[in-house]
Coordinates of C-alpha atoms in Angstrom, one line a residue:
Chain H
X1 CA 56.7 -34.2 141.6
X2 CA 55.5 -34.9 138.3
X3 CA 51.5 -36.6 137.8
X4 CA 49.2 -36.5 136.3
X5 CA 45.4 -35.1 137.5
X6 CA 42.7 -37.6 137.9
X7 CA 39.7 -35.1 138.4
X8 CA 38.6 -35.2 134.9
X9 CA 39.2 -37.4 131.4
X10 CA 41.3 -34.8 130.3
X11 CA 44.0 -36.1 132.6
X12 CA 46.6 -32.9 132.2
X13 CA 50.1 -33.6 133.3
X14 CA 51.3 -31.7 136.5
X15 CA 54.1 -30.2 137.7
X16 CA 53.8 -30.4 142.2
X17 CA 56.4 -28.4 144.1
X18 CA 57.2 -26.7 147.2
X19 CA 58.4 -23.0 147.0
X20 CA 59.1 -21.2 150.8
X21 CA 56.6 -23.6 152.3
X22 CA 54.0 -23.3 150.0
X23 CA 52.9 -25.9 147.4
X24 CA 53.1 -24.6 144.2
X25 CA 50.5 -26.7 141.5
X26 CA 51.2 -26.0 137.7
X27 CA 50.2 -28.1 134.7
X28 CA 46.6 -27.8 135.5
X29 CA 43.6 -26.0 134.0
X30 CA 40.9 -25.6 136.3
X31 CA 40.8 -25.2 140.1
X32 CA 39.8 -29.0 140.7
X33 CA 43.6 -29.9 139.2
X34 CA 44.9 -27.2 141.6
X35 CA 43.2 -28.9 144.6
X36 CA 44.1 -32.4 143.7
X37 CA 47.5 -31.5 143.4
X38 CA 47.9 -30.2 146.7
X39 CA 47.0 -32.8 147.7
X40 CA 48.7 -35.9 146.2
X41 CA 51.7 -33.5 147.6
X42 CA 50.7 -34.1 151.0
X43 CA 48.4 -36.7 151.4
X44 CA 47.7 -38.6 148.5
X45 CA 43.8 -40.0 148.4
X46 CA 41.2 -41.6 146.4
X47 CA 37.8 -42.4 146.0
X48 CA 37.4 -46.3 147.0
X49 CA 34.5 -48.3 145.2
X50 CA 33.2 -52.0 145.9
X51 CA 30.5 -54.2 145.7
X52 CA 29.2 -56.1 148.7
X53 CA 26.7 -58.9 147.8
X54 CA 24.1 -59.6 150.8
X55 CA 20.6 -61.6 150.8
X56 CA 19.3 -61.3 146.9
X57 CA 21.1 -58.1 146.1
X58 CA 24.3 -56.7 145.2
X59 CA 25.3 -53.2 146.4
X60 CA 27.8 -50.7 144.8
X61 CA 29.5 -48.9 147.4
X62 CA 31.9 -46.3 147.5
X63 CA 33.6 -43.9 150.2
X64 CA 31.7 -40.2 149.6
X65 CA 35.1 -38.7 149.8
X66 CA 38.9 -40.0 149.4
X67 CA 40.8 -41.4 151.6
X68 CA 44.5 -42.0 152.4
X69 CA 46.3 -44.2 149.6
X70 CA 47.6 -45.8 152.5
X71 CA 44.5 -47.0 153.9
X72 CA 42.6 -48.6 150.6
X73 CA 43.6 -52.1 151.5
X74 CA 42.0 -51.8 154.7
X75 CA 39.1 -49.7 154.1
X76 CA 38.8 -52.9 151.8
X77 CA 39.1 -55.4 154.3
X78 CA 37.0 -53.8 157.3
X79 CA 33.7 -53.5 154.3
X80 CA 34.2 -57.1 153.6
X81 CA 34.1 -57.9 157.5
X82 CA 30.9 -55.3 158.4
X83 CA 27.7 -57.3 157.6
X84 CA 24.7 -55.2 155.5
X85 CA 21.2 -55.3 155.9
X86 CA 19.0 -53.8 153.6
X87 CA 19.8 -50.5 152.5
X88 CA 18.4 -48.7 149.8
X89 CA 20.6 -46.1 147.5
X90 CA 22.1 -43.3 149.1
X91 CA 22.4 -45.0 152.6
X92 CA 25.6 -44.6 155.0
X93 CA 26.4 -47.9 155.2
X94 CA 29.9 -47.7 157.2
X95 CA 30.1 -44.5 158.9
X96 CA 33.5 -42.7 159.5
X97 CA 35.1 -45.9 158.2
X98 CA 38.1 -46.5 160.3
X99 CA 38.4 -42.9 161.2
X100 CA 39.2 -41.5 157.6
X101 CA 36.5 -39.0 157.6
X102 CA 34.5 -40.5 155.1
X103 CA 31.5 -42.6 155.0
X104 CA 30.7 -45.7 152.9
X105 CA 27.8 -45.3 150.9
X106 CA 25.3 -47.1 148.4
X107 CA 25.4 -46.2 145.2
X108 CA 23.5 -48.8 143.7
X109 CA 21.9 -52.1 144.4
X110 CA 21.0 -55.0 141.9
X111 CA 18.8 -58.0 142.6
X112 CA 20.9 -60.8 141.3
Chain P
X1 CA -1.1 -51.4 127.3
X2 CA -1.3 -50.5 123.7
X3 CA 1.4 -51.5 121.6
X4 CA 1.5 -48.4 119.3
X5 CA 4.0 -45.6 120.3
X6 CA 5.6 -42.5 118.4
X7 CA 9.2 -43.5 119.6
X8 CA 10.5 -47.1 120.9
X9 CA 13.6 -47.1 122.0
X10 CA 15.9 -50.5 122.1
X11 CA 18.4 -50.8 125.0
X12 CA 17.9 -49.1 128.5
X13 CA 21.9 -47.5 129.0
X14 CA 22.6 -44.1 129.2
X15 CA 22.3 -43.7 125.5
X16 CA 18.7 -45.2 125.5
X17 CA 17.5 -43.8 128.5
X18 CA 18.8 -40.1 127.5
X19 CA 17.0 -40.6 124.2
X20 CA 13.8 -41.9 125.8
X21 CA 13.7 -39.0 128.2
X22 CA 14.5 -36.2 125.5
X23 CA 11.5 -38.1 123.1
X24 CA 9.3 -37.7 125.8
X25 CA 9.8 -34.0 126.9
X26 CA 8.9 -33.7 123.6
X27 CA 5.5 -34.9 123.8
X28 CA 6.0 -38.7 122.3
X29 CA 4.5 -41.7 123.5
X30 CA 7.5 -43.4 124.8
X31 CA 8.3 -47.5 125.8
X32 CA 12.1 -48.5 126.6
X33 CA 12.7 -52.1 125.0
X34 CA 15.3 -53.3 127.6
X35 CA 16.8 -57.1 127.6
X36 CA 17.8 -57.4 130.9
X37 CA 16.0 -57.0 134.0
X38 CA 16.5 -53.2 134.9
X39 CA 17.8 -49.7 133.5
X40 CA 21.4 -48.8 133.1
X41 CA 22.8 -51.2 130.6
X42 CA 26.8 -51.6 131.4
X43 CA 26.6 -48.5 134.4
X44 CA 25.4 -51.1 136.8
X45 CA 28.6 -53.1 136.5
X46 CA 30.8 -49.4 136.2
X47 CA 31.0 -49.0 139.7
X48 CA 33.9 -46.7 140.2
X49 CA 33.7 -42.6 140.1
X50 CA 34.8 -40.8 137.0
X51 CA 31.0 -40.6 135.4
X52 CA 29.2 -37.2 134.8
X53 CA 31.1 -34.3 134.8
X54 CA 29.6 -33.7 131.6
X55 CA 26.3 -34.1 132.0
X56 CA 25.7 -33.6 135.8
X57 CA 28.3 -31.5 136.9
X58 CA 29.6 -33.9 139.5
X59 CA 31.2 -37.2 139.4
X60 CA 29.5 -39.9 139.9
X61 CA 29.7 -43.9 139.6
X62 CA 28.1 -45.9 137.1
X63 CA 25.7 -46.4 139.0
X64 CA 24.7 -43.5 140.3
X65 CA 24.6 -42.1 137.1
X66 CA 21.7 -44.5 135.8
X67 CA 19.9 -43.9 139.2
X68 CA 20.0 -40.4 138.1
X69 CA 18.7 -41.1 134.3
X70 CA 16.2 -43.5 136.2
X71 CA 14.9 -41.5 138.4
X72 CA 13.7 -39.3 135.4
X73 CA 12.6 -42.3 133.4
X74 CA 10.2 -42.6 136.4
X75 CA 9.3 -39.6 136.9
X76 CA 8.4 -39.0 133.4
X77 CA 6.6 -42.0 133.4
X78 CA 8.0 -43.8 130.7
X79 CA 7.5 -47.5 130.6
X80 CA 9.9 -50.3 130.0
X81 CA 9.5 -54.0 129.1
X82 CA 12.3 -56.1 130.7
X83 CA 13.6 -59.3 129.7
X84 CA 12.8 -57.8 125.7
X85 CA 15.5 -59.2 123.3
X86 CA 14.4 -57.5 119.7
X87 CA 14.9 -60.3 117.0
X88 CA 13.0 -57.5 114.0
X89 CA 13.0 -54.5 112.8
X90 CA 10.6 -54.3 109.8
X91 CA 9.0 -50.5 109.1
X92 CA 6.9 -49.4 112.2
X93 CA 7.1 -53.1 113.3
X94 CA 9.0 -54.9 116.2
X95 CA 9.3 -58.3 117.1
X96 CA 10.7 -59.2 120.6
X97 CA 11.1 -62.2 122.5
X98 CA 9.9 -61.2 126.0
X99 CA 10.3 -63.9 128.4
X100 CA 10.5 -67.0 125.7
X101 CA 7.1 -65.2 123.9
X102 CA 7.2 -64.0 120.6
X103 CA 5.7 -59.9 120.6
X104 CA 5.2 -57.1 118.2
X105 CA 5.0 -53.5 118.7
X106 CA 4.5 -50.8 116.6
X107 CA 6.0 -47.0 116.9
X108 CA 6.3 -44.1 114.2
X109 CA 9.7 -44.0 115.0
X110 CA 12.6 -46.4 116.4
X111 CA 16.0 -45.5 118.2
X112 CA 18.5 -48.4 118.2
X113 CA 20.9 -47.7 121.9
X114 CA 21.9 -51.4 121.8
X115 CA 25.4 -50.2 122.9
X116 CA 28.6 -52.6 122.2
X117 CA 30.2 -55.7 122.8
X118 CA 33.7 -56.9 123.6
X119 CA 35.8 -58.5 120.9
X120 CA 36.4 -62.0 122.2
X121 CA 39.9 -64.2 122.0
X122 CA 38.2 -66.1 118.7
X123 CA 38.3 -61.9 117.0
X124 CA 41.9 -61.4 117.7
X125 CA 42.9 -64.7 117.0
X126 CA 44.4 -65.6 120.1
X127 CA 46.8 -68.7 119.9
X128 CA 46.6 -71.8 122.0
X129 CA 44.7 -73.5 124.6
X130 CA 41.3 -72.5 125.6
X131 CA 41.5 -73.6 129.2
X132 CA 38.9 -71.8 131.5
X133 CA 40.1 -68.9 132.9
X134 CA 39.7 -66.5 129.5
X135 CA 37.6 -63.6 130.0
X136 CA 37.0 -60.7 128.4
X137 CA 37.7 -57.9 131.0
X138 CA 33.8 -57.0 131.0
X139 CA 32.6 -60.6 131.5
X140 CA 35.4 -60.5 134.7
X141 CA 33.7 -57.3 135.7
X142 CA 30.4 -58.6 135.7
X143 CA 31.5 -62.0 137.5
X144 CA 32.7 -60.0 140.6
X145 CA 30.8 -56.9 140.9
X146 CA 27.2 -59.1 140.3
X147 CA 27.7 -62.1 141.6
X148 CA 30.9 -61.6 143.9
X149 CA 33.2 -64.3 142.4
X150 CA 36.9 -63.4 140.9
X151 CA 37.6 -65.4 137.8
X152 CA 41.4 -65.8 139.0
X153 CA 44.1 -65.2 141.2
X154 CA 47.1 -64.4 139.0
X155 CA 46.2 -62.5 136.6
X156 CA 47.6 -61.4 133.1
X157 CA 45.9 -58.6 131.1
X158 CA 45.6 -58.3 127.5
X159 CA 45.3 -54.6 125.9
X160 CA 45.2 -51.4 127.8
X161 CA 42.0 -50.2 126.9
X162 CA 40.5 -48.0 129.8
X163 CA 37.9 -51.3 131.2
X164 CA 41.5 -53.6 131.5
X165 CA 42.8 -50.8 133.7
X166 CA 39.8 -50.3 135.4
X167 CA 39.6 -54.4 136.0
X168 CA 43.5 -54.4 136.9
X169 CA 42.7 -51.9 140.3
X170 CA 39.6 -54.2 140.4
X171 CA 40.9 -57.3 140.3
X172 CA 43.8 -56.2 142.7
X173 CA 41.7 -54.7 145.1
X174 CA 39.8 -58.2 145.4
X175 CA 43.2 -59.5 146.4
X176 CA 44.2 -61.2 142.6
X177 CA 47.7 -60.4 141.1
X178 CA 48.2 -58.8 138.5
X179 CA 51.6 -60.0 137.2
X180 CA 51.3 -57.7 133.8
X181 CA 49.2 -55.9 131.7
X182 CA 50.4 -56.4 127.7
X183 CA 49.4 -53.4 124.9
X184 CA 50.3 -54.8 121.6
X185 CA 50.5 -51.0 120.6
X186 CA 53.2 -48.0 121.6
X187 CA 50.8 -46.5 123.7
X188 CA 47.8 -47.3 125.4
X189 CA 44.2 -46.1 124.2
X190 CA 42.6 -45.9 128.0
X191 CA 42.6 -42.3 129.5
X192 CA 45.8 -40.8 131.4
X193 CA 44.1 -40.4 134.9
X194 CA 43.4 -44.2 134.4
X195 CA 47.0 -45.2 134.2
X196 CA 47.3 -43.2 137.2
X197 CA 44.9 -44.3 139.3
X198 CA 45.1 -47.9 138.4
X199 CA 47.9 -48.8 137.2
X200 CA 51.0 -46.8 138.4
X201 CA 48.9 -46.7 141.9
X202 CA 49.5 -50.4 142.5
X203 CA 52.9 -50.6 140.8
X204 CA 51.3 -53.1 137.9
X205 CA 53.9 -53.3 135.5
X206 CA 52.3 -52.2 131.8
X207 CA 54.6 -53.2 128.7
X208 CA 53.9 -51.7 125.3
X209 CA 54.6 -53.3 122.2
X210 CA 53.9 -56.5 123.7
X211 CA 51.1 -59.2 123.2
X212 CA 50.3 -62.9 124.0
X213 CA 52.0 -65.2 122.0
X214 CA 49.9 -68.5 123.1
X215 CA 47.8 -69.8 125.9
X216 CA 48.8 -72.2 128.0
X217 CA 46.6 -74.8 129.8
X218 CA 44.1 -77.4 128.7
X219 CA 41.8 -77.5 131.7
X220 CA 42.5 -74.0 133.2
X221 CA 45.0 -71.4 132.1
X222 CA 48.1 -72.5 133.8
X223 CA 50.2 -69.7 131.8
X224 CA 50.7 -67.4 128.6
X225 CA 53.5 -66.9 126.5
X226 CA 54.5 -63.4 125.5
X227 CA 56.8 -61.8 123.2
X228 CA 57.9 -57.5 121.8
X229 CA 56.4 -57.0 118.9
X230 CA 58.0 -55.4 115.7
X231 CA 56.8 -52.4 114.2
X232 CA 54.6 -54.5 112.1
X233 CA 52.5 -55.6 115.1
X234 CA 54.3 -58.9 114.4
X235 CA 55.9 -60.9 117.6
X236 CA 59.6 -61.0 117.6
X237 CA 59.5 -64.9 118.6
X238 CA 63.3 -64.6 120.1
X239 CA 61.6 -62.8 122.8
X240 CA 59.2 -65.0 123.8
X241 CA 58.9 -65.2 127.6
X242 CA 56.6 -67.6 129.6
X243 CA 54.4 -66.4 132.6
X244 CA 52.6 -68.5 134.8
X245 CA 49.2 -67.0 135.5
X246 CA 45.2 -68.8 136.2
X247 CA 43.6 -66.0 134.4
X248 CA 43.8 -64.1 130.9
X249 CA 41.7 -60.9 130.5
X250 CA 41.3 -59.1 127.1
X251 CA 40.6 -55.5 127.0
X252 CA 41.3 -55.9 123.1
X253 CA 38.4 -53.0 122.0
X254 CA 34.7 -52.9 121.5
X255 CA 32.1 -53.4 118.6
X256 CA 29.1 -51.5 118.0
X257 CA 25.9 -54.1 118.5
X258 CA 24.3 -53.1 115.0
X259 CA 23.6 -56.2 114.0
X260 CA 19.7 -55.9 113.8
X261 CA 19.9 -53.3 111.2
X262 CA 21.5 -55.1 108.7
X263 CA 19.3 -53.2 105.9
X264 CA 20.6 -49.7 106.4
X265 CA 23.6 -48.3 104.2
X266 CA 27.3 -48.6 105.9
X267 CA 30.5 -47.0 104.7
X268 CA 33.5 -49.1 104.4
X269 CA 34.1 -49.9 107.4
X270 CA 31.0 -51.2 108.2
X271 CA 29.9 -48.2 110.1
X272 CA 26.1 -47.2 109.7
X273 CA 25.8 -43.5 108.1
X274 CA 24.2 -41.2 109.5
X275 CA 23.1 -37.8 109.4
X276 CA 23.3 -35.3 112.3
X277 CA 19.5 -36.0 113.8
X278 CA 21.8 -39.2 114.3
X279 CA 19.0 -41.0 111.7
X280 CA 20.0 -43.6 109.1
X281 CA 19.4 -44.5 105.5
X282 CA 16.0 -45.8 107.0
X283 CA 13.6 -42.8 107.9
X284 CA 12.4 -43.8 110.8
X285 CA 15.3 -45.2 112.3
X286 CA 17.6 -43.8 114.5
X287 CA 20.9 -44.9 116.3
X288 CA 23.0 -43.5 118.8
X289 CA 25.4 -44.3 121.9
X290 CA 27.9 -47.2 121.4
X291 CA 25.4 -48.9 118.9
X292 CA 26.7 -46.3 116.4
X293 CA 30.4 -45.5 117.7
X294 CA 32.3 -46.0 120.5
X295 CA 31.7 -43.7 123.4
X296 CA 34.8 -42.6 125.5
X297 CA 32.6 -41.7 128.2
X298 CA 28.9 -42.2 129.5
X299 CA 28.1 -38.6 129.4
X300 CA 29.2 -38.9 125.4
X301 CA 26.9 -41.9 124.7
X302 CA 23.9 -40.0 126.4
X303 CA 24.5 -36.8 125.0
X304 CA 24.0 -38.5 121.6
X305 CA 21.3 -40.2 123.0
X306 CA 19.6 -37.1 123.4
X307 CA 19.7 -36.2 119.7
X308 CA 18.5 -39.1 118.8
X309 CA 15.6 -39.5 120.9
X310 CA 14.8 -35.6 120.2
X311 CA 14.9 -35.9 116.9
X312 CA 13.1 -39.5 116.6
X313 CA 10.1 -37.4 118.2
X314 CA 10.2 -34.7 116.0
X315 CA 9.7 -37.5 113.0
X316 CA 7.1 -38.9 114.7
X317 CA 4.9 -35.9 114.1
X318 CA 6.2 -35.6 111.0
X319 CA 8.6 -32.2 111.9
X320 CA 11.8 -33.9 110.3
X321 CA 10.6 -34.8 106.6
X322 CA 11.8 -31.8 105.0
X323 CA 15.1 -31.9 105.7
X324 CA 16.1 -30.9 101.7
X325 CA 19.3 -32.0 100.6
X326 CA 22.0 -33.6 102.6
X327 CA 26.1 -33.5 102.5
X328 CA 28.6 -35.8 102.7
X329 CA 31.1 -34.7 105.6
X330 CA 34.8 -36.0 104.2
X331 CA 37.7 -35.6 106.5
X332 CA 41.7 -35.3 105.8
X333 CA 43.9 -38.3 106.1
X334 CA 44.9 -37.3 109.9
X335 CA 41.2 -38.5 111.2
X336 CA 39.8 -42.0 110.9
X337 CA 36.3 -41.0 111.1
X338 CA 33.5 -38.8 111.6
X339 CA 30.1 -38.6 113.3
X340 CA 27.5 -37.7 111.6
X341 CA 28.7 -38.9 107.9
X342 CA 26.6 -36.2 106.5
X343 CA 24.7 -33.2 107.2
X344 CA 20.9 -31.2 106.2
X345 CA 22.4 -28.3 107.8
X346 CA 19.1 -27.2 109.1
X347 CA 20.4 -25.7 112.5
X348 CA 23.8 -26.1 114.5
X349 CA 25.6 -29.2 115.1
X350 CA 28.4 -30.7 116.4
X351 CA 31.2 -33.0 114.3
X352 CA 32.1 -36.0 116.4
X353 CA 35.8 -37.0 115.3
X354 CA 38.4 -39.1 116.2
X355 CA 42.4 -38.3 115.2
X356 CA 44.7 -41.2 114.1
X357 CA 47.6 -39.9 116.1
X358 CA 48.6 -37.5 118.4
X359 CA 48.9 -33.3 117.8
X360 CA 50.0 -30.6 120.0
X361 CA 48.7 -27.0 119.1
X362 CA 46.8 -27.3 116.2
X363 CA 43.1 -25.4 114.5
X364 CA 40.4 -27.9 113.4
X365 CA 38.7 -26.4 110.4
X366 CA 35.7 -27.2 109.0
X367 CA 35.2 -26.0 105.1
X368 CA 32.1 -26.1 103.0
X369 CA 33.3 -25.9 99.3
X370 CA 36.7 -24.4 100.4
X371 CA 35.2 -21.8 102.4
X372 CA 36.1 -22.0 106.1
X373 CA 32.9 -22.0 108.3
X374 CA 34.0 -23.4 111.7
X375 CA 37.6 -23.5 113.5
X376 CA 39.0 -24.8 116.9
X377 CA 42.6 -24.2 117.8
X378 CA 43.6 -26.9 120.2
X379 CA 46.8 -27.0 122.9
X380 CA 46.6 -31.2 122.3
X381 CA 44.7 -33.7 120.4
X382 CA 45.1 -37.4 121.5
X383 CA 43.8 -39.9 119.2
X384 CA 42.6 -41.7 122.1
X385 CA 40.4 -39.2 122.9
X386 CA 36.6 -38.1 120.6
X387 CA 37.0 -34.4 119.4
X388 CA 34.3 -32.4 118.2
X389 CA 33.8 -29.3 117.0
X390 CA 30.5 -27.1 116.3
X391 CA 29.2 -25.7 113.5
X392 CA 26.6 -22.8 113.1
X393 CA 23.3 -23.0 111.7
X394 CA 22.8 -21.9 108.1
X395 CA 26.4 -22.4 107.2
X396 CA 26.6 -25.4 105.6
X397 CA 25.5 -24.9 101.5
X398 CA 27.4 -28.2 99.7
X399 CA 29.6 -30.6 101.2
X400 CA 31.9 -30.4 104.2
X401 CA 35.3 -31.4 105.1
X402 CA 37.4 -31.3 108.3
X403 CA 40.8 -31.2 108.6
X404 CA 43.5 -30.8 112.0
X405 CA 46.1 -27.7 110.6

């Protein structure tokens, strides 16, 4: 599988295989590309960011780590259905969002 | 509060902020001049990851990046005045409108961080109606991650610059369409991981050597018409297609916001020289972040920031006036520009440079009077990428040039 790495601006171009069950990463040059090519092998994932207005405010959210490709729309569609009361920066505000392993949290709020 | 400081910076983004901070460390009286009403300039509205490696070591959003610049800001106590739109720069003097009344304040030393603004459909003279339903991708950006609203439903995107790709997963993510994204150019000028991530990710088909033709739609954009372009940049009218679409967004580049220093010298291109303390032909005016040049990346525009604000102090007390005789920095017909322009050479510094096409393995050298004094081999050099290279203190004796070998 050819890609290319999303961990940094440098964006190198990778080369994802599988060699006697292992998965072999090359094109990369640092350990973060390694990582990320495993898996986008296996289990491709991202980072998910929104923004949620509630009250006079308008949050920036985002899940603290990636979650399955597969599950972006909905990860979308269940923060637009959860209501928000205050929360500062830093906050959960969805925790273990529909059982991806990864929280929803605030990273910024603006008073509109 | 008194209205006389050693360094006053304009705009609160991460260039301003980083400049602010570094002034203060270095023992100025500080104030942040900032026209809206809080820190972070265009980070508030950048709310997806891919900020601070550089600086911070982590990735961050936009967001949280300011918070983190903020949270120093604060803690160093440096003030701000919100709602501050500078109309004047004259000497130490500085007239702001500040919630509809007219102020002046007075600092030693000035650092402009006004950061850029989008070229608009009138700048690239886009053809046709002008139905609502134009934006420029930043103004889209602001409509829905402020304010919540999407400014359409099917969308077409103009350029390929890295905020249309970052509005394209946006916009799709919000449940719009985004039928195509059109790059007048071969290739696009946004980073790699960004066609990745949000373009190929959501199968949004991206067409190079395309553009808008003409606009469709009196009251609201019911369309566009689009066509190949030669390799003049000229549409090849036989191939005009029509595409129904309710929204138009233009990722079509960015212009430094100079325009209050219309006093201090500019090359021919209009861009304001300056040496590397990142100061101008004015003394006591300094500029960095988009304001100067266009940033690729946050952690670019505050790293500049930091020079400026640094050095902007060290005026103030009057460490920077004997800088002795400056350089001109020339480059070879492979680069479009530098950063600075030209040099003192009083201690190391970096050359900020931008190719005007792609190279794969090759040195840049930096000579002073045909004497080689810095070199960087490099396995790839993308013209949509800043380079930079360093160069040592006490090296540079007359004037510079850099070239890619």
């Amino acid at each position: 599988m050819k890609t290319i790495c999303i961990m940094c601006p440098v964006g190198c171009s990778l080369n994802v295989y599988e060699k006697n069950g292992e998965v072999i990463v090359e094109g990369n040059s640092c350990p973060r590309g390694e990582a990320y090519g495993k898996t986008e092998f296996v289990n491709p994932s991202r980072v998910v960011t929104t923004t949620k207005r509630s009250g006079a405010f308008s949050y920036s959210l985002k899940t603290d780590k990636p979650v399955p490709k597969t599950m972006i729309f909905k990860v979308m569609e269940k923060i637009k259905k959860t209501p928000l009361k205050e929360l500062d920066v830093g906050d959960v505000f969805i925790k273990n969002i529909l059982k991806t392993g990864a929280n929803i949290i605030v990273t910024g709020k603006l008073t509109i | 509060m008194s209205s006389f400081y050693d360094v006053i910076v304009i705009g609160g983004g991460p260039s301003g902020m980083q400049a602010a901070i570094e002034a203060k460390k270095e023992g100025a009286k500080v104030l942040i001049l900032e026209c809206n009403d809080s820190l972070g300039g265009i980070l508030n509205q950048c709310i997806h990851n891919g900020f601070g490696l550089r600086q911070f070591k982590e990735e961050l959003t936009g967001p949280e990046f300011a918070y983190k610049q903020y949270s120093e800001v604060k803690k160093l106590k440096i003030p701000s005045v919100f709602g501050a739109y500078v109309t004047k720069i004259e000497g130490e003097k500085i007239t702001a409108l500040v919630r509809g009344k007219e102020k002046e304040y007075f600092s030693k030393a000035i650092v402009l961080a006004t950061g850029a603004r989008e070229r608009t459909a009138g700048e690239i003279k886009l053809a046709g109606d002008r139905g609502a339903g134009i934006y420029t991708a930043g103004t889209a950006q602001k409509m829905i991650n402020y304010y919540g609203k999407l400014s359409g439903k099917r969308v077409v995107i103009l350029g390929s610059g890295d905020i249309g790709l970052i509005m394209a997963r946006r916009m799709t993510l919000e449940g719009a369409k985004v039928l195509k994204i059109l790059e007048i150019m071969p290739s696009s000028s946004g980073l790699r991981r960004n066609i990745r991530q949000c373009v190929e990710d959501f199968e949004i088909p991206l067409e190079f050597s395309h553009t808008v033709t003409r606009v469709v739609g009196r009251e609201r954009v019911k369309g566009v018409y689009y066509a190949e372009v030669d390799e003049n940049l000229k549409p090849k009218l036989e191939t005009e297609k029509f595409l129904e679409c309710d929204c138009l967004l233009l990722s079509v580049g960015l212009i430094p916001e100079n325009t209050l220093l219309s006093e201090v010298e500019k090359n021919i291109k209009k861009q304001i020289i300056v040496n590397e303390f990142r100061q101008t032909s004015i003394k006591n005016l300094f500029i960095s972040g988009n304001s100067l040049h266009i940033h690729d990346l946050a952690d670019n525009a505050s790293e500049e920031g930091a020079i400026a604000g640094r050095s902007a102090a060290l005026f103030a007390r009057g460490a920077l006036e004997e800088l002795g005789e400056e350089y001109e920095i020339s480059f070879s017909s492979a680069i479009s520009y530098t950063v600075p322009q030209r040099v003192s050479g009083c201690g190391s510094f970096k050359i900020f440079f931008r190719a005007k096409q792609n190279f794969l393995r090759k040195k840049i050298v930096v000579r002073c009077e045909g004497e080689e004094i810095a070199s960087k081999f490099c396995v790839g050099i993308t013209s949509g990428e800043m380079q930079e290279i360093e160069v040592e203190s006490g090296k540079v004796k007359g004037p510079l040039t850099v070239s890619i070998e």
